[in-house]
PDB file of C-alpha atoms in Angstrom:
ATOM      1  CA  UNK A   1       4.688 150.096 132.883  1.00 41.00           C
ATOM      2  CA  UNK A   2       5.383 153.803 132.343  1.00 43.00           C
ATOM      3  CA  UNK A   3       9.064 153.056 131.694  1.00 39.00           C
ATOM      4  CA  UNK A   4       8.127 150.525 129.021  1.00 41.00           C
ATOM      5  CA  UNK A   5       5.904 153.107 127.278  1.00 41.00           C
ATOM      6  CA  UNK A   6       8.699 155.701 127.188  1.00 43.00           C
ATOM      7  CA  UNK A   7      11.158 153.132 125.912  1.00 44.00           C
ATOM      8  CA  UNK A   8       8.842 152.063 123.160  1.00 45.00           C
ATOM      9  CA  UNK A   9       8.253 155.664 122.113  1.00 45.00           C
ATOM     10  CA  UNK A  10      11.954 156.363 122.092  1.00 45.00           C
ATOM     11  CA  UNK A  11      12.586 153.297 119.982  1.00 44.00           C
ATOM     12  CA  UNK A  12      10.001 154.474 117.494  1.00 43.00           C
ATOM     13  CA  UNK A  13      11.670 157.884 117.205  1.00 40.00           C
ATOM     14  CA  UNK A  14      15.064 156.285 116.695  1.00 39.00           C
ATOM     15  CA  UNK A  15      13.672 153.969 114.033  1.00 42.00           C
ATOM     16  CA  UNK A  16      12.099 156.871 112.161  1.00 38.00           C
ATOM     17  CA  UNK A  17      15.350 158.836 112.334  1.00 42.00           C
ATOM     18  CA  UNK A  18      17.332 155.951 110.952  1.00 38.00           C
ATOM     19  CA  UNK A  19      14.838 155.495 108.131  1.00 40.00           C
ATOM     20  CA  UNK A  20      15.019 159.171 107.205  1.00 39.00           C
ATOM     21  CA  UNK A  21      18.810 159.024 107.223  1.00 38.00           C
ATOM     22  CA  UNK A  22      18.804 155.972 104.998  1.00 38.00           C
ATOM     23  CA  UNK A  23      16.471 157.637 102.503  1.00 39.00           C
ATOM     24  CA  UNK A  24      18.026 161.109 102.337  1.00 38.00           C
ATOM     25  CA  UNK A  25      21.631 160.832 103.460  1.00 36.00           C
ATOM     26  CA  UNK A  26      23.121 160.084 100.062  1.00 37.00           C
ATOM     27  CA  UNK A  27      22.665 163.640  98.753  1.00 46.00           C
ATOM     28  CA  UNK A  28      24.003 165.495 101.767  1.00 42.00           C
ATOM     29  CA  UNK A  29      27.483 167.058 101.881  1.00 52.00           C
ATOM     30  CA  UNK A  30      29.410 168.155 104.934  1.00 53.00           C
ATOM     31  CA  UNK A  31      31.375 171.422 105.051  1.00 54.00           C
ATOM     32  CA  UNK A  32      34.385 169.641 103.594  1.00 54.00           C
ATOM     33  CA  UNK A  33      32.458 168.710 100.454  1.00 51.00           C
ATOM     34  CA  UNK A  34      33.711 165.175 100.916  1.00 47.00           C
ATOM     35  CA  UNK A  35      30.653 162.967 101.446  1.00 42.00           C
ATOM     36  CA  UNK A  36      30.107 162.174  97.787  1.00 51.00           C
ATOM     37  CA  UNK A  37      26.904 164.202  97.357  1.00 60.00           C
ATOM     38  CA  UNK A  38      25.303 164.092  93.931  1.00 92.00           C
ATOM     39  CA  UNK A  39      25.082 167.863  93.526  1.00 97.00           C
ATOM     40  CA  UNK A  40      27.099 170.934  94.419  1.00 98.00           C
ATOM     41  CA  UNK A  41      25.428 174.348  94.647  1.00 98.00           C
ATOM     42  CA  UNK A  42      27.446 177.342  93.493  1.00 98.00           C
ATOM     43  CA  UNK A  43      26.564 181.025  93.710  1.00 98.00           C
ATOM     44  CA  UNK A  44      27.332 183.289  90.749  1.00 98.00           C
ATOM     45  CA  UNK A  45      26.039 186.506  89.219  1.00 95.00           C
ATOM     46  CA  UNK A  46      23.379 186.008  86.560  1.00 95.00           C
ATOM     47  CA  UNK A  47      23.621 189.449  84.939  1.00 91.00           C
ATOM     48  CA  UNK A  48      27.307 190.213  84.329  1.00 92.00           C
ATOM     49  CA  UNK A  49      28.505 189.395  80.797  1.00 94.00           C
ATOM     50  CA  UNK A  50      32.015 187.983  80.750  1.00 95.00           C
ATOM     51  CA  UNK A  51      31.841 187.000  84.423  1.00 97.00           C
ATOM     52  CA  UNK A  52      28.564 185.381  85.379  1.00 97.00           C
ATOM     53  CA  UNK A  53      25.621 185.443  83.021  1.00 96.00           C
ATOM     54  CA  UNK A  54      22.528 183.310  82.621  1.00 97.00           C
ATOM     55  CA  UNK A  55      21.531 182.912  78.984  1.00 94.00           C
ATOM     56  CA  UNK A  56      19.079 180.694  77.077  1.00 96.00           C
ATOM     57  CA  UNK A  57      22.066 178.471  76.264  1.00 94.00           C
ATOM     58  CA  UNK A  58      23.196 178.134  79.882  1.00 97.00           C
ATOM     59  CA  UNK A  59      25.739 179.924  82.060  1.00 98.00           C
ATOM     60  CA  UNK A  60      28.890 181.680  80.900  1.00 97.00           C
ATOM     61  CA  UNK A  61      31.708 183.930  82.066  1.00 97.00           C
ATOM     62  CA  UNK A  62      35.050 183.870  83.820  1.00 98.00           C
ATOM     63  CA  UNK A  63      33.574 183.220  87.266  1.00 98.00           C
ATOM     64  CA  UNK A  64      31.550 180.354  85.780  1.00 98.00           C
ATOM     65  CA  UNK A  65      34.693 178.875  84.219  1.00 98.00           C
ATOM     66  CA  UNK A  66      36.605 179.162  87.508  1.00 98.00           C
ATOM     67  CA  UNK A  67      33.732 177.653  89.496  1.00 98.00           C
ATOM     68  CA  UNK A  68      33.293 174.793  87.013  1.00 98.00           C
ATOM     69  CA  UNK A  69      37.008 173.987  87.179  1.00 98.00           C
ATOM     70  CA  UNK A  70      36.963 174.042  90.985  1.00 98.00           C
ATOM     71  CA  UNK A  71      33.876 171.830  91.084  1.00 98.00           C
ATOM     72  CA  UNK A  72      35.596 169.311  88.813  1.00 98.00           C
ATOM     73  CA  UNK A  73      38.571 169.164  91.166  1.00 98.00           C
ATOM     74  CA  UNK A  74      36.115 168.571  94.020  1.00 98.00           C
ATOM     75  CA  UNK A  75      34.646 165.627  92.119  1.00 97.00           C
ATOM     76  CA  UNK A  76      31.615 167.174  90.393  1.00 98.00           C
ATOM     77  CA  UNK A  77      30.948 167.274  86.671  1.00 97.00           C
ATOM     78  CA  UNK A  78      29.093 170.134  84.918  1.00 96.00           C
ATOM     79  CA  UNK A  79      25.796 168.220  85.100  1.00 96.00           C
ATOM     80  CA  UNK A  80      26.152 167.962  88.889  1.00 98.00           C
ATOM     81  CA  UNK A  81      26.334 171.735  89.414  1.00 98.00           C
ATOM     82  CA  UNK A  82      23.294 173.681  90.552  1.00 98.00           C
ATOM     83  CA  UNK A  83      23.831 177.390  89.808  1.00 98.00           C
ATOM     84  CA  UNK A  84      22.195 179.878  92.151  1.00 98.00           C
ATOM     85  CA  UNK A  85      22.025 183.640  91.673  1.00 96.00           C
ATOM     86  CA  UNK A  86      24.073 185.457  94.325  1.00 95.00           C
ATOM     87  CA  UNK A  87      23.311 189.160  94.391  1.00 91.00           C
ATOM     88  CA  UNK A  88      25.911 191.311  96.111  1.00 90.00           C
ATOM     89  CA  UNK A  89      23.791 192.086  99.150  1.00 88.00           C
ATOM     90  CA  UNK A  90      22.860 188.422  99.712  1.00 94.00           C
ATOM     91  CA  UNK A  91      26.216 186.655  99.515  1.00 96.00           C
ATOM     92  CA  UNK A  92      27.177 186.443 103.190  1.00 96.00           C
ATOM     93  CA  UNK A  93      23.679 185.359 104.207  1.00 97.00           C
ATOM     94  CA  UNK A  94      23.571 182.656 101.525  1.00 98.00           C
ATOM     95  CA  UNK A  95      26.833 181.177 102.790  1.00 98.00           C
ATOM     96  CA  UNK A  96      25.886 181.393 106.442  1.00 98.00           C
ATOM     97  CA  UNK A  97      22.535 179.661 105.824  1.00 98.00           C
ATOM     98  CA  UNK A  98      24.125 176.964 103.684  1.00 98.00           C
ATOM     99  CA  UNK A  99      22.137 177.903 100.582  1.00 98.00           C
ATOM    100  CA  UNK A 100      25.297 177.397  98.499  1.00 98.00           C
ATOM    101  CA  UNK A 101      28.538 175.466  98.891  1.00 98.00           C
ATOM    102  CA  UNK A 102      30.649 178.321  97.602  1.00 98.00           C
ATOM    103  CA  UNK A 103      30.291 181.652  95.796  1.00 98.00           C
ATOM    104  CA  UNK A 104      32.324 182.951  92.851  1.00 98.00           C
ATOM    105  CA  UNK A 105      30.647 186.243  91.968  1.00 96.00           C
ATOM    106  CA  UNK A 106      33.069 189.204  91.639  1.00 94.00           C
ATOM    107  CA  UNK A 107      33.384 188.802  95.415  1.00 95.00           C
ATOM    108  CA  UNK A 108      36.086 191.175  96.683  1.00 94.00           C
ATOM    109  CA  UNK A 109      37.914 190.033  99.816  1.00 95.00           C
ATOM    110  CA  UNK A 110      37.584 192.673 102.558  1.00 93.00           C
ATOM    111  CA  UNK A 111      38.250 192.622 106.325  1.00 94.00           C
ATOM    112  CA  UNK A 112      34.562 193.277 106.996  1.00 93.00           C
ATOM    113  CA  UNK A 113      33.452 190.297 104.928  1.00 95.00           C
ATOM    114  CA  UNK A 114      36.137 188.049 106.416  1.00 97.00           C
ATOM    115  CA  UNK A 115      34.463 188.471 109.799  1.00 97.00           C
ATOM    116  CA  UNK A 116      31.397 186.686 108.400  1.00 97.00           C
ATOM    117  CA  UNK A 117      32.718 184.214 105.812  1.00 98.00           C
ATOM    118  CA  UNK A 118      35.997 182.640 104.688  1.00 98.00           C
ATOM    119  CA  UNK A 119      37.648 183.183 101.314  1.00 98.00           C
ATOM    120  CA  UNK A 120      39.747 180.965  99.085  1.00 98.00           C
ATOM    121  CA  UNK A 121      42.025 182.768  96.681  1.00 98.00           C
ATOM    122  CA  UNK A 122      42.294 185.410  95.475  1.00 98.00           C
ATOM    123  CA  UNK A 123      41.870 184.147  91.913  1.00 98.00           C
ATOM    124  CA  UNK A 124      41.767 187.537  90.145  1.00 98.00           C
ATOM    125  CA  UNK A 125      43.118 191.011  90.874  1.00 98.00           C
ATOM    126  CA  UNK A 126      40.841 193.645  89.364  1.00 96.00           C
ATOM    127  CA  UNK A 127      40.927 197.432  89.601  1.00 96.00           C
ATOM    128  CA  UNK A 128      38.358 200.174  89.491  1.00 94.00           C
ATOM    129  CA  UNK A 129      38.578 201.787  86.060  1.00 96.00           C
ATOM    130  CA  UNK A 130      36.518 203.687  83.513  1.00 96.00           C
ATOM    131  CA  UNK A 131      35.063 202.647  80.190  1.00 96.00           C
ATOM    132  CA  UNK A 132      35.252 205.225  77.391  1.00 96.00           C
ATOM    133  CA  UNK A 133      34.176 205.502  73.789  1.00 96.00           C
ATOM    134  CA  UNK A 134      36.842 204.098  71.497  1.00 94.00           C
ATOM    135  CA  UNK A 135      37.544 207.508  69.948  1.00 95.00           C
ATOM    136  CA  UNK A 136      37.770 209.396  73.260  1.00 96.00           C
ATOM    137  CA  UNK A 137      40.990 211.451  73.511  1.00 96.00           C
ATOM    138  CA  UNK A 138      40.223 214.068  76.180  1.00 97.00           C
ATOM    139  CA  UNK A 139      40.130 211.659  79.162  1.00 97.00           C
ATOM    140  CA  UNK A 140      43.648 210.407  79.795  1.00 96.00           C
ATOM    141  CA  UNK A 141      43.716 210.384  83.620  1.00 96.00           C
ATOM    142  CA  UNK A 142      41.150 210.310  86.444  1.00 95.00           C
ATOM    143  CA  UNK A 143      41.414 214.098  86.907  1.00 95.00           C
ATOM    144  CA  UNK A 144      40.161 214.551  83.343  1.00 97.00           C
ATOM    145  CA  UNK A 145      36.768 213.305  84.548  1.00 96.00           C
ATOM    146  CA  UNK A 146      36.162 216.731  86.129  1.00 97.00           C
ATOM    147  CA  UNK A 147      33.185 218.396  84.403  1.00 97.00           C
ATOM    148  CA  UNK A 148      32.492 215.129  82.550  1.00 97.00           C
ATOM    149  CA  UNK A 149      29.336 213.032  82.905  1.00 96.00           C
ATOM    150  CA  UNK A 150      30.327 209.942  84.867  1.00 96.00           C
ATOM    151  CA  UNK A 151      27.917 207.010  85.088  1.00 95.00           C
ATOM    152  CA  UNK A 152      27.515 204.176  87.540  1.00 87.00           C
ATOM    153  CA  UNK A 153      24.577 202.092  88.729  1.00 84.00           C
ATOM    154  CA  UNK A 154      22.269 202.943  91.607  1.00 75.00           C
ATOM    155  CA  UNK A 155      23.725 201.786  94.917  1.00 64.00           C
ATOM    156  CA  UNK A 156      27.310 201.579  93.638  1.00 76.00           C
ATOM    157  CA  UNK A 157      30.105 203.391  95.451  1.00 75.00           C
ATOM    158  CA  UNK A 158      32.446 203.439  92.447  1.00 86.00           C
ATOM    159  CA  UNK A 159      31.386 206.811  91.054  1.00 83.00           C
ATOM    160  CA  UNK A 160      31.255 208.366  94.521  1.00 82.00           C
ATOM    161  CA  UNK A 161      34.830 207.189  95.135  1.00 84.00           C
ATOM    162  CA  UNK A 162      35.984 208.947  91.981  1.00 90.00           C
ATOM    163  CA  UNK A 163      34.173 212.145  92.875  1.00 87.00           C
ATOM    164  CA  UNK A 164      35.413 212.161  96.460  1.00 88.00           C
ATOM    165  CA  UNK A 165      39.068 211.379  95.757  1.00 89.00           C
ATOM    166  CA  UNK A 166      40.018 212.032  92.137  1.00 91.00           C
ATOM    167  CA  UNK A 167      37.574 214.223  90.239  1.00 94.00           C
ATOM    168  CA  UNK A 168      35.460 216.345  92.617  1.00 95.00           C
ATOM    169  CA  UNK A 169      33.788 218.212  89.763  1.00 96.00           C
ATOM    170  CA  UNK A 170      32.629 215.110  87.925  1.00 95.00           C
ATOM    171  CA  UNK A 171      28.942 215.172  87.035  1.00 95.00           C
ATOM    172  CA  UNK A 172      27.567 211.916  88.446  1.00 91.00           C
ATOM    173  CA  UNK A 173      24.833 210.232  86.456  1.00 91.00           C
ATOM    174  CA  UNK A 174      23.074 207.293  88.136  1.00 88.00           C
ATOM    175  CA  UNK A 175      21.501 204.707  85.837  1.00 90.00           C
ATOM    176  CA  UNK A 176      19.583 201.578  86.888  1.00 86.00           C
ATOM    177  CA  UNK A 177      21.911 199.088  85.144  1.00 84.00           C
ATOM    178  CA  UNK A 178      25.337 198.905  83.522  1.00 86.00           C
ATOM    179  CA  UNK A 179      23.614 198.122  80.236  1.00 85.00           C
ATOM    180  CA  UNK A 180      21.801 201.456  80.479  1.00 90.00           C
ATOM    181  CA  UNK A 181      25.110 203.188  81.186  1.00 93.00           C
ATOM    182  CA  UNK A 182      26.595 201.537  78.095  1.00 91.00           C
ATOM    183  CA  UNK A 183      23.737 202.797  75.951  1.00 93.00           C
ATOM    184  CA  UNK A 184      24.280 206.293  77.327  1.00 95.00           C
ATOM    185  CA  UNK A 185      28.001 206.038  76.664  1.00 96.00           C
ATOM    186  CA  UNK A 186      27.402 204.879  73.131  1.00 95.00           C
ATOM    187  CA  UNK A 187      24.944 207.703  72.414  1.00 96.00           C
ATOM    188  CA  UNK A 188      27.105 210.413  73.999  1.00 96.00           C
ATOM    189  CA  UNK A 189      24.687 211.086  76.879  1.00 97.00           C
ATOM    190  CA  UNK A 190      27.507 210.232  79.280  1.00 96.00           C
ATOM    191  CA  UNK A 191      31.287 210.428  78.942  1.00 97.00           C
ATOM    192  CA  UNK A 192      32.521 207.537  81.087  1.00 97.00           C
ATOM    193  CA  UNK A 193      31.295 204.509  83.023  1.00 95.00           C
ATOM    194  CA  UNK A 194      33.097 203.353  86.155  1.00 94.00           C
ATOM    195  CA  UNK A 195      33.268 200.062  88.066  1.00 93.00           C
ATOM    196  CA  UNK A 196      35.780 197.157  88.243  1.00 94.00           C
ATOM    197  CA  UNK A 197      37.834 196.819  85.061  1.00 95.00           C
ATOM    198  CA  UNK A 198      36.969 193.165  84.494  1.00 95.00           C
ATOM    199  CA  UNK A 199      33.246 193.941  84.718  1.00 94.00           C
ATOM    200  CA  UNK A 200      33.720 196.756  82.208  1.00 95.00           C
ATOM    201  CA  UNK A 201      35.702 194.443  79.941  1.00 93.00           C
ATOM    202  CA  UNK A 202      32.970 191.815  80.156  1.00 93.00           C
ATOM    203  CA  UNK A 203      30.343 194.247  78.944  1.00 90.00           C
ATOM    204  CA  UNK A 204      32.567 195.759  76.259  1.00 89.00           C
ATOM    205  CA  UNK A 205      33.470 192.290  74.959  1.00 89.00           C
ATOM    206  CA  UNK A 206      29.870 191.606  73.902  1.00 89.00           C
ATOM    207  CA  UNK A 207      29.500 191.175  70.161  1.00 88.00           C
ATOM    208  CA  UNK A 208      27.234 194.180  69.713  1.00 88.00           C
ATOM    209  CA  UNK A 209      29.825 196.488  71.321  1.00 89.00           C
ATOM    210  CA  UNK A 210      32.922 195.188  69.562  1.00 86.00           C
ATOM    211  CA  UNK A 211      35.315 198.060  68.781  1.00 89.00           C
ATOM    212  CA  UNK A 212      33.072 200.725  70.303  1.00 93.00           C
ATOM    213  CA  UNK A 213      34.630 201.106  73.757  1.00 94.00           C
ATOM    214  CA  UNK A 214      38.000 201.067  75.486  1.00 93.00           C
ATOM    215  CA  UNK A 215      39.250 200.830  79.067  1.00 94.00           C
ATOM    216  CA  UNK A 216      40.992 203.859  80.543  1.00 95.00           C
ATOM    217  CA  UNK A 217      43.579 201.703  82.324  1.00 93.00           C
ATOM    218  CA  UNK A 218      43.583 203.940  85.420  1.00 94.00           C
ATOM    219  CA  UNK A 219      43.740 201.197  88.112  1.00 93.00           C
ATOM    220  CA  UNK A 220      42.153 203.372  90.798  1.00 93.00           C
ATOM    221  CA  UNK A 221      41.677 200.597  93.407  1.00 91.00           C
ATOM    222  CA  UNK A 222      42.637 196.980  94.021  1.00 93.00           C
ATOM    223  CA  UNK A 223      39.806 194.430  94.058  1.00 93.00           C
ATOM    224  CA  UNK A 224      40.940 190.972  95.201  1.00 96.00           C
ATOM    225  CA  UNK A 225      38.323 188.470  94.024  1.00 97.00           C
ATOM    226  CA  UNK A 226      37.964 185.424  96.233  1.00 98.00           C
ATOM    227  CA  UNK A 227      35.705 182.390  96.415  1.00 98.00           C
ATOM    228  CA  UNK A 228      33.479 182.665  99.469  1.00 98.00           C
ATOM    229  CA  UNK A 229      32.757 179.685 101.707  1.00 98.00           C
ATOM    230  CA  UNK A 230      31.018 179.244 105.028  1.00 98.00           C
ATOM    231  CA  UNK A 231      33.126 180.254 108.027  1.00 98.00           C
ATOM    232  CA  UNK A 232      35.304 177.349 109.097  1.00 97.00           C
ATOM    233  CA  UNK A 233      34.581 175.250 106.012  1.00 97.00           C
ATOM    234  CA  UNK A 234      37.179 172.699 104.987  1.00 97.00           C
ATOM    235  CA  UNK A 235      36.407 173.590 101.369  1.00 98.00           C
ATOM    236  CA  UNK A 236      38.688 176.618 101.594  1.00 98.00           C
ATOM    237  CA  UNK A 237      41.911 174.591 101.418  1.00 98.00           C
ATOM    238  CA  UNK A 238      40.581 172.329  98.650  1.00 98.00           C
ATOM    239  CA  UNK A 239      39.471 175.309  96.549  1.00 98.00           C
ATOM    240  CA  UNK A 240      42.858 176.968  96.999  1.00 98.00           C
ATOM    241  CA  UNK A 241      44.513 173.822  95.645  1.00 98.00           C
ATOM    242  CA  UNK A 242      42.111 173.818  92.684  1.00 98.00           C
ATOM    243  CA  UNK A 243      42.856 177.470  91.876  1.00 98.00           C
ATOM    244  CA  UNK A 244      46.596 176.776  91.925  1.00 98.00           C
ATOM    245  CA  UNK A 245      46.052 173.873  89.539  1.00 98.00           C
ATOM    246  CA  UNK A 246      43.965 176.035  87.194  1.00 98.00           C
ATOM    247  CA  UNK A 247      46.755 178.588  86.999  1.00 98.00           C
ATOM    248  CA  UNK A 248      49.563 176.071  86.555  1.00 98.00           C
ATOM    249  CA  UNK A 249      47.909 174.068  83.768  1.00 98.00           C
ATOM    250  CA  UNK A 250      47.028 177.138  81.691  1.00 98.00           C
ATOM    251  CA  UNK A 251      43.251 176.944  82.145  1.00 98.00           C
ATOM    252  CA  UNK A 252      43.147 180.258  84.039  1.00 98.00           C
ATOM    253  CA  UNK A 253      44.884 182.196  81.259  1.00 97.00           C
ATOM    254  CA  UNK A 254      42.654 180.569  78.655  1.00 97.00           C
ATOM    255  CA  UNK A 255      39.531 181.610  80.572  1.00 97.00           C
ATOM    256  CA  UNK A 256      40.763 185.211  80.822  1.00 96.00           C
ATOM    257  CA  UNK A 257      41.419 185.359  77.084  1.00 94.00           C
ATOM    258  CA  UNK A 258      38.076 183.779  76.187  1.00 93.00           C
ATOM    259  CA  UNK A 259      35.950 186.048  78.368  1.00 93.00           C
ATOM    260  CA  UNK A 260      37.788 189.382  78.281  1.00 91.00           C
ATOM    261  CA  UNK A 261      40.041 189.280  75.227  1.00 83.00           C
ATOM    262  CA  UNK A 262      37.688 191.073  72.790  1.00 80.00           C
ATOM    263  CA  UNK A 263      37.754 194.182  75.037  1.00 82.00           C
ATOM    264  CA  UNK A 264      41.560 194.434  75.073  1.00 79.00           C
ATOM    265  CA  UNK A 265      41.604 193.815  78.834  1.00 87.00           C
ATOM    266  CA  UNK A 266      45.153 193.980  80.202  1.00 87.00           C
ATOM    267  CA  UNK A 267      44.748 191.661  83.152  1.00 92.00           C
ATOM    268  CA  UNK A 268      47.106 191.307  86.078  1.00 95.00           C
ATOM    269  CA  UNK A 269      48.988 188.014  86.396  1.00 97.00           C
ATOM    270  CA  UNK A 270      47.183 185.379  88.428  1.00 98.00           C
ATOM    271  CA  UNK A 271      47.594 186.320  92.102  1.00 98.00           C
ATOM    272  CA  UNK A 272      49.254 184.037  94.616  1.00 98.00           C
ATOM    273  CA  UNK A 273      46.934 182.370  97.084  1.00 98.00           C
ATOM    274  CA  UNK A 274      46.605 184.567 100.148  1.00 98.00           C
ATOM    275  CA  UNK A 275      48.264 187.607  98.541  1.00 98.00           C
ATOM    276  CA  UNK A 276      45.751 190.396  99.164  1.00 97.00           C
ATOM    277  CA  UNK A 277      46.705 193.702  97.570  1.00 96.00           C
ATOM    278  CA  UNK A 278      45.546 196.715  99.589  1.00 92.00           C
TER     279      UNK A 278
END
């Protein structure tokens, strides 16, 4: 009698499980992105003009264009993409928890990060640089930043790297946002803003800043941007194939020109998959 009760209970559990699977299974994707799910969730920055920006009209930027192209190659149209903000400090956790399928958010490939997540790419080689006023003539090399007011955002290591290695007498000014740094640069309160050159180009390419700023072109570091995926995910190989296709058909170059061209950004050629510049 007891055996029959257990069997009946087990059967009920199995029946409920099958019903739940039948109702909800159609939207679920495995780590290969191959189960035909209706949506794909992609992490981007929401606050970086030219790269990943949320606006009243939607989402725009180079990372958005790359991610949209990759999603298309994976079988998802623009209306099937769910964009999720991926702040720098949250990216590894978001991938590990499965909050997103992949992340394209100025995500530099480093050995430390590769211990936690996998990377497709790289799809862009950026460099730490400085942004200057268009008429600036006194700053021609990193050493010229000595005794100059150098701005970066709170929590960034870019300005500290310059001060430690290239211009020890630079006067560091910490502002809450890059937009605030730009305002200070425009007004003359600061002399230079430093971070990755593509981020600088994205800000400088905004319509309200057209012709007001220029990149120093110093190439102080190499930043290999990759697309982050969960460790062991089969998406890595598929995304690599999509990136290669984007480069070969001209879509990559078109996206660079569209998002960074107004700032006179002299980009590096598209990197080869797996070629990480130290």
